[in-house]
Short mmCIF file of C-alpha atoms in Angstrom, two decimals:
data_model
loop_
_atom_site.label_atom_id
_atom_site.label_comp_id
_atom_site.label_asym_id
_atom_site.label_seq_id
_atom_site.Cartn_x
_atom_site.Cartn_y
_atom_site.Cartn_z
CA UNK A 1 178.85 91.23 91.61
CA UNK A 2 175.33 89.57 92.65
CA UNK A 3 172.54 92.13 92.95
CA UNK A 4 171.09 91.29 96.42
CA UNK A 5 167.45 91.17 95.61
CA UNK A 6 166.55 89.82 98.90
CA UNK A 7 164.36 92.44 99.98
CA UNK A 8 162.48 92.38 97.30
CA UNK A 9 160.81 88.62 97.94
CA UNK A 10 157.77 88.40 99.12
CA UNK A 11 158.08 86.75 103.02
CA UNK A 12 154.50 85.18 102.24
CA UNK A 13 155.14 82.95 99.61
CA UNK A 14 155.74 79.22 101.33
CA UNK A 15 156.76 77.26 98.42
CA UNK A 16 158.86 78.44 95.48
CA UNK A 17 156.91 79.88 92.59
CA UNK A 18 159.33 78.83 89.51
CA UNK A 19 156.56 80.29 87.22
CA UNK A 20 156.77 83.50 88.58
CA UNK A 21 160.62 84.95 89.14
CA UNK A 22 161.30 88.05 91.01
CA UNK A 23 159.46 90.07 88.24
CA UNK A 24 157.02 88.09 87.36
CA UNK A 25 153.43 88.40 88.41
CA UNK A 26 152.98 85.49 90.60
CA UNK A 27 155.64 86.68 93.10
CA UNK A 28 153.11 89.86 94.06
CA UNK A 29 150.43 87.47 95.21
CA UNK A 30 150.98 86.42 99.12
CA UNK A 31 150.61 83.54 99.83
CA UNK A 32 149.35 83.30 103.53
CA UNK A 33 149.07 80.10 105.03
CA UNK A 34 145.91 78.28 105.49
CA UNK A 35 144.59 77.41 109.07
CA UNK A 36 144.27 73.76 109.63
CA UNK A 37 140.96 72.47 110.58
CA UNK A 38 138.45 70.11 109.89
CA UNK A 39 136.14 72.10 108.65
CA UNK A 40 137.67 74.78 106.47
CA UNK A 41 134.21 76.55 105.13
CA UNK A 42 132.68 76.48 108.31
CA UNK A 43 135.69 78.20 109.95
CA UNK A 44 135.45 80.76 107.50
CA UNK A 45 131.77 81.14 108.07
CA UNK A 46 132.55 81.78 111.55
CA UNK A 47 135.15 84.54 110.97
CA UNK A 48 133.21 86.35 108.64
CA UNK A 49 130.31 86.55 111.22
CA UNK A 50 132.70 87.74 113.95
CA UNK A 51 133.70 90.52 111.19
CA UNK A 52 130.33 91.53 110.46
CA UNK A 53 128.77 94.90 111.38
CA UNK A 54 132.37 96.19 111.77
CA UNK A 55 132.05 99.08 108.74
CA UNK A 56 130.90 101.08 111.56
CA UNK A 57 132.33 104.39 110.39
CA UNK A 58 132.49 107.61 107.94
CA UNK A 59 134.85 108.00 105.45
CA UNK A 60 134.56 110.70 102.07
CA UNK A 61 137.24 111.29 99.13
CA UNK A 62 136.16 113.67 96.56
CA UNK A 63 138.07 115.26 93.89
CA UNK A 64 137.97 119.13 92.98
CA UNK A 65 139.66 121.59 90.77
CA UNK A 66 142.53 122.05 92.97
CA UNK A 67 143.36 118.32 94.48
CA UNK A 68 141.59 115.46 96.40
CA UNK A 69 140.05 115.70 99.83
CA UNK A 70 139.88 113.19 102.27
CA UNK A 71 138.07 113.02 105.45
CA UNK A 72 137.11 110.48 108.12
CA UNK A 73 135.88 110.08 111.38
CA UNK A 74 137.53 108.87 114.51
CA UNK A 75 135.19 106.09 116.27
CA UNK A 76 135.52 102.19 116.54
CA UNK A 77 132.90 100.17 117.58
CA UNK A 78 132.19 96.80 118.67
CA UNK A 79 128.54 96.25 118.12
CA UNK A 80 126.97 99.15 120.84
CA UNK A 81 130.43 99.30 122.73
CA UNK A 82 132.69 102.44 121.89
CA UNK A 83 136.51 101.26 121.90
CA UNK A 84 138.02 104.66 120.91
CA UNK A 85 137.62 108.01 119.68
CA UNK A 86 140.63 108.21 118.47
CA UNK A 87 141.55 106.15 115.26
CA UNK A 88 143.29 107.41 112.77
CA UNK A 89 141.55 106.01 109.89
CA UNK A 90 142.95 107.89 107.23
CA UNK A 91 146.69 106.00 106.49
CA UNK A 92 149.04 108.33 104.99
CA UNK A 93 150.47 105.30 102.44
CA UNK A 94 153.41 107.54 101.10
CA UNK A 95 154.02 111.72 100.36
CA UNK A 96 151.34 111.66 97.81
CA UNK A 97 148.99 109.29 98.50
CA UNK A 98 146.55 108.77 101.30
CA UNK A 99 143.74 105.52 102.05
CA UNK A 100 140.92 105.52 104.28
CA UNK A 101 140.04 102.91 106.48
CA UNK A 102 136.88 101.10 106.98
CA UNK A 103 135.68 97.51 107.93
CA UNK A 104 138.26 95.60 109.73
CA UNK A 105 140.97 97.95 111.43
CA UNK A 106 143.55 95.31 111.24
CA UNK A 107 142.72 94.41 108.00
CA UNK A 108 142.87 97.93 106.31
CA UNK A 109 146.31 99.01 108.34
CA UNK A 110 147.93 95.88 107.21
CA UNK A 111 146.69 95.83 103.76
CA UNK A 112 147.79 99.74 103.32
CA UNK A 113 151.07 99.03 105.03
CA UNK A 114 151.59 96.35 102.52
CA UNK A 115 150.48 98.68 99.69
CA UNK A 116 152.87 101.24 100.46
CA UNK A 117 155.93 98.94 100.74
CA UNK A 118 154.84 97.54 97.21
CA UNK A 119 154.61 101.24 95.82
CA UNK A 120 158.21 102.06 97.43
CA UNK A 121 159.41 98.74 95.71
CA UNK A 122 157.73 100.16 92.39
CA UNK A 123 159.31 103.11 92.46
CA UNK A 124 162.92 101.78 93.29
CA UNK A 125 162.41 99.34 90.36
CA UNK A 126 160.79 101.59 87.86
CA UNK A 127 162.80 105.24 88.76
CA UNK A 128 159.19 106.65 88.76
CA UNK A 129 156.15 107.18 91.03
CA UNK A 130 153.27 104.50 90.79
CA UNK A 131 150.30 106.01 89.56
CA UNK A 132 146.86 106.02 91.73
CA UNK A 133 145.72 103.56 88.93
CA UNK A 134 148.40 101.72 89.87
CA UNK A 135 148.38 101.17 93.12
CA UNK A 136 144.79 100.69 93.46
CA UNK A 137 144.92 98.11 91.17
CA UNK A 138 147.78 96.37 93.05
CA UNK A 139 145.59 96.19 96.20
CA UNK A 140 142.46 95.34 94.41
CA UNK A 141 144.07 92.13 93.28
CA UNK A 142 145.45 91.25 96.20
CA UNK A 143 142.02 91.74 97.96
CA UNK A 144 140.58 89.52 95.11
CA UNK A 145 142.41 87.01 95.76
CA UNK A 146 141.22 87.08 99.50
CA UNK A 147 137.71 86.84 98.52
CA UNK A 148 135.35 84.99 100.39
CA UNK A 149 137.91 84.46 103.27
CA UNK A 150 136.26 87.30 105.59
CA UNK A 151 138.45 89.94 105.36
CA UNK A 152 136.75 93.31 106.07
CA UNK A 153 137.84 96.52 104.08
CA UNK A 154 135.99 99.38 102.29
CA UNK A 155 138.48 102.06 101.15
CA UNK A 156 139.89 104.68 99.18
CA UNK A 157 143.33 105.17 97.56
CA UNK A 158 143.29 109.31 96.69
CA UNK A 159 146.31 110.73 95.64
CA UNK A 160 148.04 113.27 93.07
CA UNK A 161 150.10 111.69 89.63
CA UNK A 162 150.72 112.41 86.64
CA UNK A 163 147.83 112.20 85.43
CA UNK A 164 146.33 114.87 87.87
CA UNK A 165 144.46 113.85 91.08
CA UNK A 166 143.19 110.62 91.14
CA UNK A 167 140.43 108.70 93.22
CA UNK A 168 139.48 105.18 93.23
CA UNK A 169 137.34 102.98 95.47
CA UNK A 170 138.39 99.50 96.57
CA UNK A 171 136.83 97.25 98.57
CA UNK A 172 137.07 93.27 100.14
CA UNK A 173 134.79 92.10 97.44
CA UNK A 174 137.38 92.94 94.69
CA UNK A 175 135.18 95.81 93.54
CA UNK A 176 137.56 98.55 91.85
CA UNK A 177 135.81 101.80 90.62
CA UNK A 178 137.27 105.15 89.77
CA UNK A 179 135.22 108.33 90.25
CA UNK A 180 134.87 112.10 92.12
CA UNK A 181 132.73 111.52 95.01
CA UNK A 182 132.51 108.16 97.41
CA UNK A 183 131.91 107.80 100.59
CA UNK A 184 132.16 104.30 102.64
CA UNK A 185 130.87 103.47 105.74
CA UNK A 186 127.87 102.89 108.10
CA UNK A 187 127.85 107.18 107.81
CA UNK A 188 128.20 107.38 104.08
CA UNK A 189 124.73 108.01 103.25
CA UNK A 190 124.45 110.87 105.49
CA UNK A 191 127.48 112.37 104.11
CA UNK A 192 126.63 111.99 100.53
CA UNK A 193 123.26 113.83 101.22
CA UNK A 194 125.61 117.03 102.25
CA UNK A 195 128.31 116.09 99.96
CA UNK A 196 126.00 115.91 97.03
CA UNK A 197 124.51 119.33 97.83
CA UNK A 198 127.17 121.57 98.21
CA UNK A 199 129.74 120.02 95.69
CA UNK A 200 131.14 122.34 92.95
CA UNK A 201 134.16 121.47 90.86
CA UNK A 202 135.61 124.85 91.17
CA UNK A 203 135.81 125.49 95.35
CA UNK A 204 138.77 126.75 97.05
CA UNK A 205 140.64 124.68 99.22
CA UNK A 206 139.37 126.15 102.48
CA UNK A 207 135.89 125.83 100.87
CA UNK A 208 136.36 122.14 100.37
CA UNK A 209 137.74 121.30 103.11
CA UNK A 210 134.78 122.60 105.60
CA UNK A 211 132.13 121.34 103.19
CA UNK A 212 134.05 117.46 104.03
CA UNK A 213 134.07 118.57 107.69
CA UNK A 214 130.47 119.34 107.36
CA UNK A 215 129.47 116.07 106.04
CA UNK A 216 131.32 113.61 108.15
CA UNK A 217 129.62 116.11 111.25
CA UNK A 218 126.52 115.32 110.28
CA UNK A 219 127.39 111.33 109.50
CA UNK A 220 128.53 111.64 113.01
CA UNK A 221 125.47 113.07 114.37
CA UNK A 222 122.86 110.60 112.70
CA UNK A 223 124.84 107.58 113.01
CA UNK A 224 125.98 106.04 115.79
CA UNK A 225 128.55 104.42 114.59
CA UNK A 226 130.57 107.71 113.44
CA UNK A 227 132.13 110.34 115.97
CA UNK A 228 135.31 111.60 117.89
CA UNK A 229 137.22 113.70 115.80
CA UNK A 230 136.93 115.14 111.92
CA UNK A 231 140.14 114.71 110.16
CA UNK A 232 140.33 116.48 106.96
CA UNK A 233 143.60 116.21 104.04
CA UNK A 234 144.20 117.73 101.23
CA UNK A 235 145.90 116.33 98.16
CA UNK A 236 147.54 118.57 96.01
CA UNK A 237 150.81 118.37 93.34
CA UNK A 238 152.97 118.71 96.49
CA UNK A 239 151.44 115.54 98.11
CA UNK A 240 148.98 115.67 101.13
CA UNK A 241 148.21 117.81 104.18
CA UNK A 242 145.97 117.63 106.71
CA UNK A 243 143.83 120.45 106.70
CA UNK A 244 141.87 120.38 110.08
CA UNK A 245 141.31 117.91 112.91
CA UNK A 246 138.42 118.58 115.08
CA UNK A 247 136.43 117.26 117.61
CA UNK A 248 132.75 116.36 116.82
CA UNK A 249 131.04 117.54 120.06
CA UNK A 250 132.46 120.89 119.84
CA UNK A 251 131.62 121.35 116.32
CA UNK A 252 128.01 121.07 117.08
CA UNK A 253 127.55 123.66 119.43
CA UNK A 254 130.09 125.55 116.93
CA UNK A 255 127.08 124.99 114.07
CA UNK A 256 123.95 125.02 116.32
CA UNK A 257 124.67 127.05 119.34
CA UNK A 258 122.80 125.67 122.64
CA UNK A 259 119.77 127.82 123.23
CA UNK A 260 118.83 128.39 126.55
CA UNK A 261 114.72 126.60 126.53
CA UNK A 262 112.66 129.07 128.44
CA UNK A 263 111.35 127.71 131.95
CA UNK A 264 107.72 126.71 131.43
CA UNK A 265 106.77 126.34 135.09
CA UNK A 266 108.78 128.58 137.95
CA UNK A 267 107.66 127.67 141.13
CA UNK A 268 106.57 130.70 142.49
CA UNK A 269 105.79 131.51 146.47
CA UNK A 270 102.30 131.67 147.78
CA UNK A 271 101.13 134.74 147.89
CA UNK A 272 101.07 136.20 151.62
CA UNK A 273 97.10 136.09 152.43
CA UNK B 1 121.33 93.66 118.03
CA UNK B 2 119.29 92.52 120.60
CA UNK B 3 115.75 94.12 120.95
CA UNK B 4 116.51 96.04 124.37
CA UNK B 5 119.46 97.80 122.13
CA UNK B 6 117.10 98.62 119.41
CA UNK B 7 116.57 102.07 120.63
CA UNK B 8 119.21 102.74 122.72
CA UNK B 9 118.90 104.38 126.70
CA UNK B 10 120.47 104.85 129.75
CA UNK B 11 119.04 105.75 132.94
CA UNK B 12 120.53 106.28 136.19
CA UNK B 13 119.06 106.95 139.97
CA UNK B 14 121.04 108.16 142.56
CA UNK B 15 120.60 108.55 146.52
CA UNK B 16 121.51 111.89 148.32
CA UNK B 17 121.00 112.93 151.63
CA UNK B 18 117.53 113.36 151.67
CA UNK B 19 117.26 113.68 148.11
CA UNK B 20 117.29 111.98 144.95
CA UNK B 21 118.12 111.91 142.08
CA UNK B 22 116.87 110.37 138.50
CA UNK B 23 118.69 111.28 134.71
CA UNK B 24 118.62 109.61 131.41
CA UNK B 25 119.88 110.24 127.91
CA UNK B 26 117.97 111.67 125.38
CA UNK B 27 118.72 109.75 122.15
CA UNK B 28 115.76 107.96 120.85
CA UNK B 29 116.99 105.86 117.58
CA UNK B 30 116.35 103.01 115.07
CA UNK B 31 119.45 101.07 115.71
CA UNK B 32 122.21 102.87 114.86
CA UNK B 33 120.56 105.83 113.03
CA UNK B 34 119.79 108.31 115.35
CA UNK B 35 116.05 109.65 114.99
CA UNK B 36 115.34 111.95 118.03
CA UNK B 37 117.72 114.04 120.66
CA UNK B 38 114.68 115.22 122.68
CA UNK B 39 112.97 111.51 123.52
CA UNK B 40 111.61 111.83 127.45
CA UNK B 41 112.59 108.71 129.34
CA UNK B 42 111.82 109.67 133.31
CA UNK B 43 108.22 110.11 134.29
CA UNK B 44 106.20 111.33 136.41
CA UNK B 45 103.76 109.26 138.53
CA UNK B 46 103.09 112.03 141.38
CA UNK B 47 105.43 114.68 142.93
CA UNK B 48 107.28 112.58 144.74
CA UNK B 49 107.43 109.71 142.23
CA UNK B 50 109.33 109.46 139.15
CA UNK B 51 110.25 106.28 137.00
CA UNK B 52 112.83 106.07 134.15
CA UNK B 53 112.25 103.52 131.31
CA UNK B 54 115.02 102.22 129.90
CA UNK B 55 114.62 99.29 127.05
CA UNK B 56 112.52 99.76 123.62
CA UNK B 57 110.75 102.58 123.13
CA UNK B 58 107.34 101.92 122.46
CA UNK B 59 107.06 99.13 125.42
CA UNK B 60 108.71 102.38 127.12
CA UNK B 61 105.79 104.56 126.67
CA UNK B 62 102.86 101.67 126.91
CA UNK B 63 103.53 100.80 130.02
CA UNK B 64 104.40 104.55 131.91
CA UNK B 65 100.82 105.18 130.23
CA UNK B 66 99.27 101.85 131.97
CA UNK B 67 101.07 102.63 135.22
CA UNK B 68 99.50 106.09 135.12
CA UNK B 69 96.14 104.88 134.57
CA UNK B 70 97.05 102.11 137.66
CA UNK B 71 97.81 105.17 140.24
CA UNK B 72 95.07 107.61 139.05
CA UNK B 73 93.00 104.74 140.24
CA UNK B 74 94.73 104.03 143.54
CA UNK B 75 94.69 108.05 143.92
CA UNK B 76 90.84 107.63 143.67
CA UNK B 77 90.29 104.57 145.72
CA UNK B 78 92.92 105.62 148.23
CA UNK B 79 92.79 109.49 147.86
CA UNK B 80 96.38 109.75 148.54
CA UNK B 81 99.61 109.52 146.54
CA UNK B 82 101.53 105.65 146.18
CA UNK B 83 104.08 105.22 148.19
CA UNK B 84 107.97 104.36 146.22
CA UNK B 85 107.58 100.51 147.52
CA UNK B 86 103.70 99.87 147.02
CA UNK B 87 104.51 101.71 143.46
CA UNK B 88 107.66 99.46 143.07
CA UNK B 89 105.37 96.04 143.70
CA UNK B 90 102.80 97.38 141.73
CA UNK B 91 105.37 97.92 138.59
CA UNK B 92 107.06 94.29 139.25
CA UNK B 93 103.06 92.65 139.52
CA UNK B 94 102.62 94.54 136.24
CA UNK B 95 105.83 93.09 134.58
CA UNK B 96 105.13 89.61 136.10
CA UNK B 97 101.95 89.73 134.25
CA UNK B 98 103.36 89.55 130.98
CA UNK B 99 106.18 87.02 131.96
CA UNK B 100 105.60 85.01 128.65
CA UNK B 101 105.43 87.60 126.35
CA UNK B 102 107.14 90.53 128.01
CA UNK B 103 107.43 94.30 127.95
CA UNK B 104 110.97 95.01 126.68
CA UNK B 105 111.50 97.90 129.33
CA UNK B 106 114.01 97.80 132.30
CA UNK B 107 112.68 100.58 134.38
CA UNK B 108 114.35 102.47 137.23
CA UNK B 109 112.05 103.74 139.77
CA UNK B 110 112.99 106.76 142.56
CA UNK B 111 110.94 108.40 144.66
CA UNK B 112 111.04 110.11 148.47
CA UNK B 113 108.96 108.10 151.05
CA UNK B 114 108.00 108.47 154.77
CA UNK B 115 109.53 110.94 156.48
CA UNK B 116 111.31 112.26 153.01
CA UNK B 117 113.40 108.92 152.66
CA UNK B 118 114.90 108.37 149.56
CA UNK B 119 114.05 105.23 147.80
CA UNK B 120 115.65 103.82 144.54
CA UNK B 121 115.15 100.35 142.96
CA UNK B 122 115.29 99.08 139.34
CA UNK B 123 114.24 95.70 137.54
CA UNK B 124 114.67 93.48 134.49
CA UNK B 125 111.72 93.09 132.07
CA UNK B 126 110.32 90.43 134.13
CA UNK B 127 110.09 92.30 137.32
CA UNK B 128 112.94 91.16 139.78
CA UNK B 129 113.14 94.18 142.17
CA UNK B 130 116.49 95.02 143.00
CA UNK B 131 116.91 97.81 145.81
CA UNK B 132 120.33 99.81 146.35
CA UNK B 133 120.43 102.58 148.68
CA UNK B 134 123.32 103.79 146.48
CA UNK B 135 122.75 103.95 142.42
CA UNK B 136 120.68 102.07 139.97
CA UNK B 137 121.77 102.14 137.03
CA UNK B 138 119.92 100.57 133.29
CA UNK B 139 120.14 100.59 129.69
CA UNK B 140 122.31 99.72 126.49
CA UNK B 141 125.35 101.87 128.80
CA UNK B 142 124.57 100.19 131.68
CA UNK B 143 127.88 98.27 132.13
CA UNK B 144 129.73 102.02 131.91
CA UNK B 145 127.02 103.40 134.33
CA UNK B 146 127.90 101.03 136.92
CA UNK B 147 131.91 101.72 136.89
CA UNK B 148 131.27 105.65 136.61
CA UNK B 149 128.64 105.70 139.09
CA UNK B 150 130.87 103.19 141.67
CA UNK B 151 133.85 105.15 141.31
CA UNK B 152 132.30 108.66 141.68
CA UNK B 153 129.79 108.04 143.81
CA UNK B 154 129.47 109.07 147.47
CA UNK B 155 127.02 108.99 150.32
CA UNK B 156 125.04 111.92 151.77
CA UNK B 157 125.44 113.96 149.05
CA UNK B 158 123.84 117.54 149.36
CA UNK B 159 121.41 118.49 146.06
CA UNK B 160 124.25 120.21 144.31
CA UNK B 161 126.84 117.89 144.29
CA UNK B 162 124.61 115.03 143.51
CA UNK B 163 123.61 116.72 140.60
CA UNK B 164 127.14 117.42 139.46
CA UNK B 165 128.08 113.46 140.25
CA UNK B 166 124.57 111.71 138.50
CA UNK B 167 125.69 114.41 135.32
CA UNK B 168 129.04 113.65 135.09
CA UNK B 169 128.55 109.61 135.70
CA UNK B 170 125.89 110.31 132.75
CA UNK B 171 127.75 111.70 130.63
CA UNK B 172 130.73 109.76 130.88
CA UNK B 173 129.49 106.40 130.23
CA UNK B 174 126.86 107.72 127.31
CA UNK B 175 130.12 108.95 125.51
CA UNK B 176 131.61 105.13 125.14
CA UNK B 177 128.12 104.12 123.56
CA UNK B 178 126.95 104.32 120.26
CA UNK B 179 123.31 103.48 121.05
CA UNK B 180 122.81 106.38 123.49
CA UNK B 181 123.63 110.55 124.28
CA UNK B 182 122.95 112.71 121.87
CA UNK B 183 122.42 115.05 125.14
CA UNK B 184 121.13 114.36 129.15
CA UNK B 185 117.86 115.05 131.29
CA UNK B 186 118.51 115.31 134.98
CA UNK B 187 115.91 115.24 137.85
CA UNK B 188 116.64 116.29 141.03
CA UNK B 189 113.96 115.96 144.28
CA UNK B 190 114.72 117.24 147.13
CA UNK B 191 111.20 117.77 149.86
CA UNK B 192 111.05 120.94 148.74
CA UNK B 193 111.51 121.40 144.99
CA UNK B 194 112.37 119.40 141.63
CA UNK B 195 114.82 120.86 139.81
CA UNK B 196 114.91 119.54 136.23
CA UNK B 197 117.84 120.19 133.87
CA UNK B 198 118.94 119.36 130.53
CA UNK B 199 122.60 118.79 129.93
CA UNK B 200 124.84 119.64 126.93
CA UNK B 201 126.81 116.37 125.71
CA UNK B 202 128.42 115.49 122.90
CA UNK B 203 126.41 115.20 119.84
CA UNK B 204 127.75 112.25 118.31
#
C-alpha cells in the first residue's frame, strides 16, 4: 500500500526540487512566484515604501515563574487614518503556542497560519510537539529567505514545551533572538518603560497579567498608533488562555478617574442697585 | 507625514438657531507620540468672536497672538468690537500675506454678528474663505468631521442639542484618528452666555 503523502507537499514549490524529497530541507522553503516586470528592484522598492510606517502597534511577551504572557493592542492604521479597533493581533498558532502580530497584517496572519500548519505536520511526522525553538526557527528561515522583498513582520512566538516556557523574537529581517522581555511595535518603548519597572520573576498570574495590561494602556495612551482593546494570554503547561480583554478608553478613567476642574469664572448677576 | 499632520487637530463650528457653536480636540503631539491632552485650540478674539486653529502648532499660536494684537488695534482705532466678516477678511489678508512662505494653520472662525446672527467660515493656509451656514469643519480628522457632522447635523438647533450634536460629531470622527482626541473642548455662544465644556473621550 502507497502512503499518500500528498498533503504533505508544499503547494508553493513550482518546479520539482529532486535535491530535496519530501523530508528533505529544500521542500520547507516556498517557493512563491516572482512578479514579472521590467524592473524587478524598482518594483520591490515600491512595495516596500507602500509597507512602510505600517508597525503601527503594541505588542509585549514576557516570561515569569509561572508561564508566558502575551499582550497586544487592537488598532490598525494607515498613516493618520484608523481602519479598526478591533484586530486581533495576537494569533493563537496551536493549544500551546501563541504569535503576535505586527507590521504587515496580511503578512503576519499568513506567515502564522503557515507556521502552524508546518508545526501540525511536525507533530504528525515526529509523534511529538515542536518545541518554541523549533518553530521559531522554522519561521525565521522562511522570513530569511524573504529578505529584502518588503514583507512587513515584527513578532513573537511564546509558548510552553518541554523545556519550560519559551519566548523568542522574530522579525522580516531574519533577526531570531530568544529572551524574557520584548516588546515590538510603534508602542514598545512606552511599554518597556512600565514593563521594565514593575517586572519580577516571581508574580502571580493575576499580578502579571495587569502589569501587561498596564503597559500596553499606557503604549496606547502616548502613541497614536496603539489603542482599542487590551488583550492579555497566559501561557502555562496546559497551553494558553486569555486572561482579560479590555477596552482602552474605559481603562483610563478606570486608572485616572475624571476630576471635575473647578469653574474659574461663574457668571454671576448684577447686583440690583 | 505631511507638516499640517505633524501635530494633529480637529476643529469643528456649527450653526444653531441663534447660536453657535465652536469645539476642537485637545491632543497636542509630535507625530505620533502624544505630548499634551490639555493643548487650547479655539480662541478668543472678543465675546462674540472665537477662532479655532487647526494645522501645526506653533504657526497655531503665532498667528492667534498676531490676530490679537490686529483687533486690540482696531478696538482702539474703532472703539468697538470686529465684526465675524471684517475679522474673517482680516484673517484671509493676513494669510494672503505670507502666500509664499505660509502659516501652516487652517483656521475656523465663528462668531454672532448683527442682530445676533450666527456666522461660521473656515480657510486653507492661504486664505480662501469658505462660508457655510451649516458646519465647518478642519484638521488631520477633517474627512470624518465632514460625514459625522453631514449626517447628524440639523438646522435651528436650540443651545442644548447643538451641543450634544457638535460633541458627538467630535467625538466620533477623533476616535478613527490617530493624530487627534485624547479628550474635547466645546464652546457654545448663545447672546446671552458662553458655555464652555470639556468632554471625556477616549484616551487612546
Amino acid at each position: 500500500m502507497r502512503l499518500d503523502v500528498s498533503a504533505m507537499e508544499n503547494s508553493f514549490t513550482g518546479q520539482v526540487n529532486d535535491c530535496a524529497g519530501l523530508f528533505g530541507a529544500g521542500a520547507d522553503m516556498p517557493g512563491m512566484e516572482l512578479p514579472t516586470c521590467t524592473d524587478f528592484d524598482g518594483f520591490q522598492k515600491e512595495t516596500k515604501e507602500l509597507m512602510k510606517n505600517k508597525k503601527g502597534t503594541t505588542t509585549l511577551a514576557f516570561i515569569f515563574d509561572k508561564g508566558v504572557i502575551v499582550a497586544a493592542d487592537s488598532r490598525a492604521s494607515m498613516g493618520g487614518y484608523i481602519s479598526s479597533q478591533t484586530v486581533r493581533k495576537i494569533i493563537e498558532i496551536n493549544p500551546y503556542m501563541l504569535g503576535t502580530m505586527a507590521g504587515g497584517a496580511a503578512d503576519c496572519q499568513f506567515w502564522h497560519r503557515n507556521l502552524g500548519i508546518k508545526c501540525r505536520l511536525h507533530e504528525l511526522a515526529n509523534k511529538r510537539r515542536i518545541s518554541v525553538a523549533g518553530a521559531s526557527k522554522m519561521l525565521a528561515n522562511i522570513l530569511y529567505s524573504y529578505r529584502g522583498m518588503g514583507l512587513s513582520i515584527g513578532t513573537m512566538i511564546a509558548g510552553w514545551d518541554e523545556k519550560g516556557p519559551g519566548l523568542y523574537y522574530v522579525d522580516s529581517e531574519g533577526a531570531r533572538l530568544v529572551g524574557t522581555r520584548f516588546s515590538v511595535g510603534s508602542g514598545s518603548l512606552y511599554a518597556y518603560g512600565i514593563l521594565d519597572e514593575g517586572y519580577r520573576f516571581e508574580m502571580s498570574v493575576e499580578e502579571a497579567g495587569e502589569l501587561a495590561r498596564r503597559a500596553i494602556y499606557h503604549a496606547t495612551f502616548r502613541d497614536g498608533a496603539s489603542g482599542g482593546c487590551v488583550s492579555v494570554y497566559h501561557v502555562g503547561p496546559n497551553g494558553w488562555k486569555k486572561l482579560s480583554g479590555d477596552d482602552v478608553g474605559e481603562l483610563h478613567y478606570q486608572f485616572y478617574p475624571a476630576q471635575v476642574t473647578p469653574v474659574e469664572q461663574e457668571m454671576a448677576d448684577a447686583p440690583a442697585a | 507625514m505631511s507638516i499640517f499632520e505633524y501635530n494633529g487637530s480637529a476643529v469643528v463650528a456649527m450653526v444653531g438657531k441663534n447660536c453657535f457653536a465652536i469645539a476642537s480636540d485637545r491632543r497636542l503631539g509630535v507625530q505620533l507620540q502624544t505630548v499634551a491632552t490639555d493643548f487650547q485650540r479655539v480662541f478668543k478674539i472678543h465675546d462674540r468672536l472665537y477662532i479655532g486653529l487647526s494645522g501645526l502648532a506653533t504657526d497655531a499660536q503665532t498667528l492667534y497672538q498676531r490676530l490679537v494684537f490686529r483687533h486690540k488695534l482696531y478696538q482702539l482705532r474703532e472703539e468697538r468690537d470686529m465684526k465675524p466678516q471684517t475679522f474673517a477678511s482680516l484673517v484671509s489678508a493676513l494669510l494672503y500675506e505670507k502666500r509664499f512662505g505660509p502659516y501652516f494653520c487652517q483656521p475656523v472662525i465663528a462668531g454672532l454678528g448683527d442682530n445676533d446672527e450666527p456666522f461660521i467660515c473656515t480657510m486653507d493656509c492661504l486664505g480662501a474663505k469658505e462660508l457655510a451656514k451649516d458646519f465647518v469643519v478642519s484638521g488631520t480628522a477633517s474627512e470624518s468631521l465632514y460625514g459625522a457632522c453631514e449626517s447628524m447635523y440639523k438646522p435651528s438647533m436650540e443651545p442644548e442639542e447643538l451641543f450634544e450634536t457638535i460633541s458627538q460629531a467630535l467625538l466620533a470622527s477623533v476616535d478613527r484618528d490617530c493624530l487627534s482626541g485624547w479628550g474635547g473642548y466645546v464652546l457654545l455662544v448663545t447672546p446671552t452666555e458662553v458655555q464652555e465644556r470639556v468632554l471625556k473621550g477616549r484616551m487612546d
